[in-house]
Coordinates of C-alpha atoms in Angstrom, one line a residue:
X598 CA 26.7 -38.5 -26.5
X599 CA 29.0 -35.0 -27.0
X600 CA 29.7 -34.4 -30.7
X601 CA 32.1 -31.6 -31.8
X602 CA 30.6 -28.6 -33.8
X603 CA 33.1 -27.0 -37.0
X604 CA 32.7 -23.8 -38.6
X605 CA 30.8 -25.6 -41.5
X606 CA 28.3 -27.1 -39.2
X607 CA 27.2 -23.3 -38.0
X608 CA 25.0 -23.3 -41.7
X609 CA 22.9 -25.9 -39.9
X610 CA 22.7 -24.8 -36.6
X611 CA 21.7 -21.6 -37.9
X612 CA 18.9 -22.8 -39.8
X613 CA 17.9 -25.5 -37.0
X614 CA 17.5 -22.4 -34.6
X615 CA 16.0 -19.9 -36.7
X616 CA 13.4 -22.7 -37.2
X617 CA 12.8 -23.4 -33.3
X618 CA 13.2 -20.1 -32.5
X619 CA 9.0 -19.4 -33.5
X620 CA 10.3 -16.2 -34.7
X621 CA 13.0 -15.1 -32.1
X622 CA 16.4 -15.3 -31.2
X623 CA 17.4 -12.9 -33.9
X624 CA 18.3 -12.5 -37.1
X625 CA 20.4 -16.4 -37.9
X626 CA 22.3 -14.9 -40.5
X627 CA 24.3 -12.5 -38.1
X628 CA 24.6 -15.3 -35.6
X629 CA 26.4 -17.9 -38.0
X630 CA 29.1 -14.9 -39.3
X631 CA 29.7 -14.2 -35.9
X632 CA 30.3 -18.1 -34.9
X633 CA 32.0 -18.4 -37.8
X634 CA 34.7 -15.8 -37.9
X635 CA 35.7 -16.7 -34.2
X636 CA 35.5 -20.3 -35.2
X637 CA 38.3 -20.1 -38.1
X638 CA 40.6 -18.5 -35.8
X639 CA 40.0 -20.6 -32.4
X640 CA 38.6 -24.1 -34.0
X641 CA 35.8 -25.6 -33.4
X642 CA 33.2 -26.1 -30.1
X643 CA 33.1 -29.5 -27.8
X644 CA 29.0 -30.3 -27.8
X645 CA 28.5 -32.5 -24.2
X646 CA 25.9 -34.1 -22.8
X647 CA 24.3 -32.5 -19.8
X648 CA 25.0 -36.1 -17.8
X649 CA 28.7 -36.1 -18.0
X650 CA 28.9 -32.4 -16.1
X651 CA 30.2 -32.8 -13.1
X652 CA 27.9 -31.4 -10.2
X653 CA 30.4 -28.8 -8.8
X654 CA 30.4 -27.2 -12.5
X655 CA 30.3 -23.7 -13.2
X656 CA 27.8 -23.3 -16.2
X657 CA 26.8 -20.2 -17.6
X658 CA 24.6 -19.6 -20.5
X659 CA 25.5 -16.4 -22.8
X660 CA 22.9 -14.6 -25.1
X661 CA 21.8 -11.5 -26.8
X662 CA 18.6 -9.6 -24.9
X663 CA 16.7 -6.8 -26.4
X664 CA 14.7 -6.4 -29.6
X665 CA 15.7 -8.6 -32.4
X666 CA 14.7 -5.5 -34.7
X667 CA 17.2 -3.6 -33.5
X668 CA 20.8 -5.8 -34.0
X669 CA 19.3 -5.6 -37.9
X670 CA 20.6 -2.0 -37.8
X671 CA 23.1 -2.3 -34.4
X672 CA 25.4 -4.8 -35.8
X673 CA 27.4 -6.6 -32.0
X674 CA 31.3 -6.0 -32.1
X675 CA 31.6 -9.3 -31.2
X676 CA 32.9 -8.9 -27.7
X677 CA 29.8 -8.0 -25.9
X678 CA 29.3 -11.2 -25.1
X679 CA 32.9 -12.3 -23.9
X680 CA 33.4 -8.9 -21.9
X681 CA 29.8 -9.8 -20.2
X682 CA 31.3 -13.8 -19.4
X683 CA 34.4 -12.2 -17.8
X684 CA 32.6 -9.9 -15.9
X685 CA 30.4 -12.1 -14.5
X686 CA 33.4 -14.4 -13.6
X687 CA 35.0 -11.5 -11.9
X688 CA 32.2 -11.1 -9.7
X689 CA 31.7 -14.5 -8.7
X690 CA 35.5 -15.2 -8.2
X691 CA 35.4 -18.4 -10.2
X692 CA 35.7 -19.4 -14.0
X693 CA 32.7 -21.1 -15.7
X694 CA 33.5 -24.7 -16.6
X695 CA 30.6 -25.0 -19.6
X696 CA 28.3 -22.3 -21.4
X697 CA 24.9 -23.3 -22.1
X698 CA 22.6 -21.7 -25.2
X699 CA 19.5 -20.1 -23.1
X700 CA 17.4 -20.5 -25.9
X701 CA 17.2 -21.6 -29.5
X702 CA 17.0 -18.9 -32.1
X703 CA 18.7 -17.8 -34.7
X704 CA 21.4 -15.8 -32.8
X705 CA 20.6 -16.9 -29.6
X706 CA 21.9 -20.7 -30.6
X707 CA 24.6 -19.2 -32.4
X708 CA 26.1 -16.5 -30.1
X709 CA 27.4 -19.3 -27.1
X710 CA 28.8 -20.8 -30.2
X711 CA 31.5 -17.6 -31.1
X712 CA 31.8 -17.4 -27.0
X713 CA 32.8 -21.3 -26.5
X714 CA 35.5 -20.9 -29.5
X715 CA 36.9 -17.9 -28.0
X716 CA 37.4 -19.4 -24.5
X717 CA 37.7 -23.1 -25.7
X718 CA 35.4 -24.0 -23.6
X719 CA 32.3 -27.0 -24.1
X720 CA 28.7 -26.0 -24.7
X721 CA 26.3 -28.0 -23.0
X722 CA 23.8 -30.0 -25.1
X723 CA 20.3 -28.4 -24.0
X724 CA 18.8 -25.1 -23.4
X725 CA 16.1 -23.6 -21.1
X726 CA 13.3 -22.7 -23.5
X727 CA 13.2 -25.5 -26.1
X728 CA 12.1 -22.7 -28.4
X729 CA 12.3 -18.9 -27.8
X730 CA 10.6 -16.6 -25.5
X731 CA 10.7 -12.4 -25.4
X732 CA 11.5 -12.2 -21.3
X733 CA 14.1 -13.5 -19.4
X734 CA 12.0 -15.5 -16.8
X735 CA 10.5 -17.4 -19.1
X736 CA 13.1 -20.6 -19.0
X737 CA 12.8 -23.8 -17.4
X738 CA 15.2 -22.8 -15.0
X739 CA 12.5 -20.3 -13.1
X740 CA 10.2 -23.2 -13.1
X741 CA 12.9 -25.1 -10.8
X742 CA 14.0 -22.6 -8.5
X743 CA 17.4 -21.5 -10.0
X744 CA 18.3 -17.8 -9.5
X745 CA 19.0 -15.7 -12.9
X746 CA 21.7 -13.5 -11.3
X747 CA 23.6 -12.2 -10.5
X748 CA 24.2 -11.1 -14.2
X749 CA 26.0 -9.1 -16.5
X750 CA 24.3 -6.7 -19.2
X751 CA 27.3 -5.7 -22.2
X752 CA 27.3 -3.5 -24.8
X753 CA 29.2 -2.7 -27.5
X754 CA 30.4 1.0 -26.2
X755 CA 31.9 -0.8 -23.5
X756 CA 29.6 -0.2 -20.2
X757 CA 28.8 -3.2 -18.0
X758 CA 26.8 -3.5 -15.0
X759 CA 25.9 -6.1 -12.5
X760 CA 22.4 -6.9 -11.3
X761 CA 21.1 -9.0 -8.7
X762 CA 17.7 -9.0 -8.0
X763 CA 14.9 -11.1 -5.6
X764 CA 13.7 -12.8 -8.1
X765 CA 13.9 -13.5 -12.0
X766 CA 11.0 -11.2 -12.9
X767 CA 12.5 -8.4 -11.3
X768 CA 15.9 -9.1 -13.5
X769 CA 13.7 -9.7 -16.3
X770 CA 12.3 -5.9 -15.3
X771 CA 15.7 -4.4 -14.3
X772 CA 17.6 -5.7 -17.0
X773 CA 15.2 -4.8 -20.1
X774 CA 15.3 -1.1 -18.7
X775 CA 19.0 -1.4 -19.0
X776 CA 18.6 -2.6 -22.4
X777 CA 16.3 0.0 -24.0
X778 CA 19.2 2.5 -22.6
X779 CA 21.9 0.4 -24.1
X780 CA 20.4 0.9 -27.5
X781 CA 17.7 -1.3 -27.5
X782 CA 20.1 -4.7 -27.4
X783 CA 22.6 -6.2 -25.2
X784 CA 24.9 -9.0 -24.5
X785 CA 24.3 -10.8 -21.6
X786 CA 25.7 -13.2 -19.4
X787 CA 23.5 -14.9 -16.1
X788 CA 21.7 -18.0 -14.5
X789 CA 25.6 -19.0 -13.0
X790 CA 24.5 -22.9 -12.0
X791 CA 26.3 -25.5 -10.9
X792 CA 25.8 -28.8 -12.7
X793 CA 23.8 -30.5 -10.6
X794 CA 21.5 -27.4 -10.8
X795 CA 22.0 -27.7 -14.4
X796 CA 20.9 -31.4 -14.7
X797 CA 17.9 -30.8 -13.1
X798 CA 16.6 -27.4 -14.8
X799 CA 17.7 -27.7 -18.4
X800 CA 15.9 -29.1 -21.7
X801 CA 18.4 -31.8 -22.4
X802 CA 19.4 -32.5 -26.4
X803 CA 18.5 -29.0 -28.1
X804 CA 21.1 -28.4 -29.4
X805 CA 21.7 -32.4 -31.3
X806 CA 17.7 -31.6 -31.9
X807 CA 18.7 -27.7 -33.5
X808 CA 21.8 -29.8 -35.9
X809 CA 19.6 -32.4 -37.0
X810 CA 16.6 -29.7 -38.1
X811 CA 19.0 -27.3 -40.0
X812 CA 21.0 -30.6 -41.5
X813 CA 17.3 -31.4 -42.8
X814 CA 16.5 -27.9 -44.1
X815 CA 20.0 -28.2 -45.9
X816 CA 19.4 -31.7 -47.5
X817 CA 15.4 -30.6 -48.6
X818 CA 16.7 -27.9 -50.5
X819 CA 19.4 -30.0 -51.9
X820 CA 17.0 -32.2 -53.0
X821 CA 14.8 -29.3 -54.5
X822 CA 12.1 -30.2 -51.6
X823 CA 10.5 -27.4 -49.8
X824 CA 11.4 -28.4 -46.1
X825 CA 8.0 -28.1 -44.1
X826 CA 7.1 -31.8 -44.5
X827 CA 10.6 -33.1 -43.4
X828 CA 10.4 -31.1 -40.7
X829 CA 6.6 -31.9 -39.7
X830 CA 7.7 -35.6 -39.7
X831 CA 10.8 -35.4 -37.7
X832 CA 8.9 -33.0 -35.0
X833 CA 5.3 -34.8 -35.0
X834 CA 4.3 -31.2 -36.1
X835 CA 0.6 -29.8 -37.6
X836 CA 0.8 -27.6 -40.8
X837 CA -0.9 -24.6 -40.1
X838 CA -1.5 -22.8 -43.2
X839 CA -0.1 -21.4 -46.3
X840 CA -0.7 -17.7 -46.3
X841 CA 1.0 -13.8 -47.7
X842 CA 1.5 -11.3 -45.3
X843 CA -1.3 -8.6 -46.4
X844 CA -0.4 -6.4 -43.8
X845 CA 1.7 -5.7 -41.1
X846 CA 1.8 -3.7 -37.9
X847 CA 5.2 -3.3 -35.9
X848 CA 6.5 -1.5 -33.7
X849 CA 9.7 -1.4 -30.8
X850 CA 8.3 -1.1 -27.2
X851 CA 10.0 -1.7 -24.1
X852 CA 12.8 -3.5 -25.1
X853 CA 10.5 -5.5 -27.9
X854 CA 9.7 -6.0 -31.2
X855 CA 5.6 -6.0 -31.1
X856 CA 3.3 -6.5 -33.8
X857 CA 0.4 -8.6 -35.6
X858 CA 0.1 -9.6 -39.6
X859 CA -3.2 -10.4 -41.2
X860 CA -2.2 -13.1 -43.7
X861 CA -4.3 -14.4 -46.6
X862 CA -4.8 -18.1 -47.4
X863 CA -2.4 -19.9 -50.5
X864 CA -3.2 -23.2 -51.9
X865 CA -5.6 -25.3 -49.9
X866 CA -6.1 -22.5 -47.4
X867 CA -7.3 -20.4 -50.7
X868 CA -10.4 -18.1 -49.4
X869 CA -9.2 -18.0 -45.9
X870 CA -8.0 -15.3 -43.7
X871 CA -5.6 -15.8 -40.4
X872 CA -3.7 -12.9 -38.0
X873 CA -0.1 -13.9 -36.4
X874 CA 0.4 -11.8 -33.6
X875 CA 4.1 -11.5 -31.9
X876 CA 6.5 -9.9 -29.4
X877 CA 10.0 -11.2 -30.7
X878 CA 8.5 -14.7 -31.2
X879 CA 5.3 -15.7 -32.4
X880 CA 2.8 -16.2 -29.7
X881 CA -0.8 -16.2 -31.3
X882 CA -2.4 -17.7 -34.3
X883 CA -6.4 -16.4 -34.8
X884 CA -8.4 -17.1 -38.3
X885 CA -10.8 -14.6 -38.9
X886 CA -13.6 -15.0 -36.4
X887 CA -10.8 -14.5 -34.1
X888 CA -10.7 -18.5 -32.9
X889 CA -7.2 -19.5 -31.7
X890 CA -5.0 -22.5 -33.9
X891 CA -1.7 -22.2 -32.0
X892 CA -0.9 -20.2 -28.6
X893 CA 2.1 -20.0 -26.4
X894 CA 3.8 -21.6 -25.1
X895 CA 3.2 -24.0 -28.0
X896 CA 5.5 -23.2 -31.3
X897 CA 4.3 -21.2 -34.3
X898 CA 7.0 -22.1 -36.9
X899 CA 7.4 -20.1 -40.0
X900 CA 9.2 -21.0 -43.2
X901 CA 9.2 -19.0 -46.2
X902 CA 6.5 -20.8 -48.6
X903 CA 8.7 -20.7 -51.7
X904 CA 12.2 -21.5 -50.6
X905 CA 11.4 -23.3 -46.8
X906 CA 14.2 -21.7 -44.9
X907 CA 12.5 -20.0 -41.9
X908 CA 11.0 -16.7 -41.1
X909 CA 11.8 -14.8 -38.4
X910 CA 9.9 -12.0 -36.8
X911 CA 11.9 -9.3 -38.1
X912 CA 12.1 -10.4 -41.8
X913 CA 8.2 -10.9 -42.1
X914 CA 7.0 -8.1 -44.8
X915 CA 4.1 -7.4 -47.1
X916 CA 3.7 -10.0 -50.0
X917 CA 5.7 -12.7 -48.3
X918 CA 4.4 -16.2 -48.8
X919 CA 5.2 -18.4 -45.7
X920 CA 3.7 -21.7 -44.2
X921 CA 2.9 -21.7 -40.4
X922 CA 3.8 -24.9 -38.5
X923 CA 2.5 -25.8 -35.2
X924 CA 4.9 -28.0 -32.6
X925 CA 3.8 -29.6 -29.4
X926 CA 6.1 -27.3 -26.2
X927 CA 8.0 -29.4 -23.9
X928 CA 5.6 -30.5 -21.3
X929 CA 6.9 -28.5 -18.6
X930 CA 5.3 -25.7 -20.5
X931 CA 2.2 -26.8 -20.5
X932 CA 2.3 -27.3 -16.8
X933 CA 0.4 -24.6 -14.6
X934 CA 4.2 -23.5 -13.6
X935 CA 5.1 -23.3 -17.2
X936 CA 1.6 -21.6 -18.5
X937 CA 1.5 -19.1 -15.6
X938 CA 5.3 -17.9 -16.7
X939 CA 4.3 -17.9 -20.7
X940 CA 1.1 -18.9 -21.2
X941 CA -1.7 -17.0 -23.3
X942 CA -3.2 -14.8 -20.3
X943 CA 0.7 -13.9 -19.4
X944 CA 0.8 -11.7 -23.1
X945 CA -2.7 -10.7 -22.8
X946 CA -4.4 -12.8 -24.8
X947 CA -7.7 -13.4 -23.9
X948 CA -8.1 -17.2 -25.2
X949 CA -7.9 -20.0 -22.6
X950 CA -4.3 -22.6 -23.2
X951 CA -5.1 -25.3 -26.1
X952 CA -3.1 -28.0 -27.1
X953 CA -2.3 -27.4 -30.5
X954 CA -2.7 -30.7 -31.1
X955 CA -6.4 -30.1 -30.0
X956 CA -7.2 -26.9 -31.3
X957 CA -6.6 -28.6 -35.1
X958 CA -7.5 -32.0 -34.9
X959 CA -8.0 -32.3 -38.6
X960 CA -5.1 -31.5 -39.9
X961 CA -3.8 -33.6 -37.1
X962 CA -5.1 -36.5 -38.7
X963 CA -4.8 -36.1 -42.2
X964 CA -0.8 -35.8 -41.3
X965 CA -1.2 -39.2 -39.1
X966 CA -2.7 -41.1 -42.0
X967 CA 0.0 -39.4 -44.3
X968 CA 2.5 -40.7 -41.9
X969 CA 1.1 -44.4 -41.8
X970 CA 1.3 -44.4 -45.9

């Protein structure tokens, strides 16, 4: 069922991404102002379920590429975006009928948002991650054949270009050099599909799933509740740890925001030392002897340990207190389709895929016997 998205419902679609996002997407904040200023003057966004697209559809998904690092400091015009949708339009000789959220993350949920307003256009309820991933490829849509181009790179001096490639690694290739020269960040418009296409390569219900998470965020804090255990509950998550950032390592590399941060244990991890490692999104959580607790393409969820709003790559400093939760991927990721496109060995990781389910199986249970109280 389609629901209709206002310019005070952003708050919690921000949030609701940011916390999906593992990390990534970029910075929520800028994402909701941008929504939001579009929203006042064009209304508000028609929210429709996938089912009810016709199959002949045009559907396009919009998003920001590049290193979330850099829009802290390169601040979008605002339309990137739209410039990169007409584009692509232009080239295809037809107008999109629906515009789909590639990804949840804080601006990445949030940008198709400003777009729809603009062009009063519906967004379709579902995405092609079901979290965030640093390359292009790395949707549900690869897994299933659909092509990512042709596509149109924007940025905010006003150059465009068109790619079309063989295959979705090669635009993920093509397109990130044509980032790094566009400043390091760029708005983006490809994967054209029809909506049969659509219907069959699309994680259905993010975005009801990305509402419902920041609405629970925004009632956990009303109720002067940190918002971890809500959130474990509705997502049949794992609690991870409770830990400060000691140290931190980052750097922007090819079109990335790369790093790793030791983190020392809080509370009833106390005495215990872990290391987050991350390009855009948090991919790896090691303890100290170096044995894995959560690896991609599973989620690695971070909320600020005091205040329980989330904690995205970018914003993670020295002395920050966060709490590290661990959600199950769809299981198309944890195919061998889905693991050979973002698994562990794809980043260089040298652990083996685990469920993170089964890499923690104690706090797995404590939390089910909490659950059953």
């Amino acid at each position: 069922m389609g629901f209709r998205v206002e310019t005070e419902d952003m708050e919690a679609i921000a949030l609701g991404g940011a916390f999906l996002g593992t990390g990534g997407g970029g910075d929520p904040y800028i994402g909701k102002m941008m929504a939001r200023s579009v929203m006042a003057d064009g209304g508000g966004v028609d929210v429709v379920d996938a089912a009810d697209v016709p199959d002949d559809a045009l559907c396009v998904p919009v998003c920001m590429m590049g290193a979330p690092t850099v829009m802290l400091e390169k601040l979008p015009n605002g339309n990137e975006a739209l410039e990169a949708l007409s584009a692509l339009e232009s080239y295809l000789g037809k107008k999109a009928d629906y515009l789909i959220c590639i990804e949840a993350g804080g601006l990445n949920s949030t940008i198709p948002f400003a777009v729809a307003a603009a062009t009063g256009l519906p967004l379709i309820d579902g995405d092609g991650m079901g979290r965030a991933f640093p390359e292009l490829q790395m949707v549900s849509l690869t897994m299933h054949n659909i092509s990512s181009t042709p596509m149109v790179l924007a940025d905010e001096k006003g150059n465009s270009s068109v790619i079309n490639t063989i295959s979705n690694l090669w635009t993920e290739r093509l397109a990130r050099a044509q980032t790094i020269e566009m400043g390091g960040a760029a708005l983006v418009a490809l994967y054209p599909m029809s909506g049969a296409d659509m219907k069959r390569g699309l994680l259905h219900g993010t975005l009801s799933l990305i509402r419902e998470l920041g609405q629970t965020i925004l009632d956990e804090r009303q109720a002067n509740r940190h918002s971890g255990d809500a959130l474990i509950a509705r997502c049949g998550g794992i609690d991870l740890c409770t830990a400060r950032v000691v140290d931190i390592e980052r750097k922007t590399e090819g079109g990335f925001a790369r790093g790793r941060a030791r983190l020392r244990g809080l509370d009833a991890d106390a005495g215990r030392e872990f290391f987050l490692s991350f390009q855009n999104e948090f991919l790896c959580l090691e303890d100290a002897d170096g044995k894995p607790l959560a690896l991609t393409p599973d989620l690695i969820c971070a909320l600020d340990a005091d205040g329980g709003l989330p904690v995205t790559t970018e914003s993670l400093r020295f002395g920050l207190a966060i709490r590290l939760i661990g959600l199950k991927a769809d299981p198309q990721w944890r195919s061998p389709a889905g693991l050979e496109l973002a698994g562990p060995g794809y980043f260089g990781y040298s652990h083996d895929f685990v469920p993170v389910e089964d890499l923690n199986p104690i706090r797995t249970t404590t939390h089910q016997r909490e659950e059953l109280r």
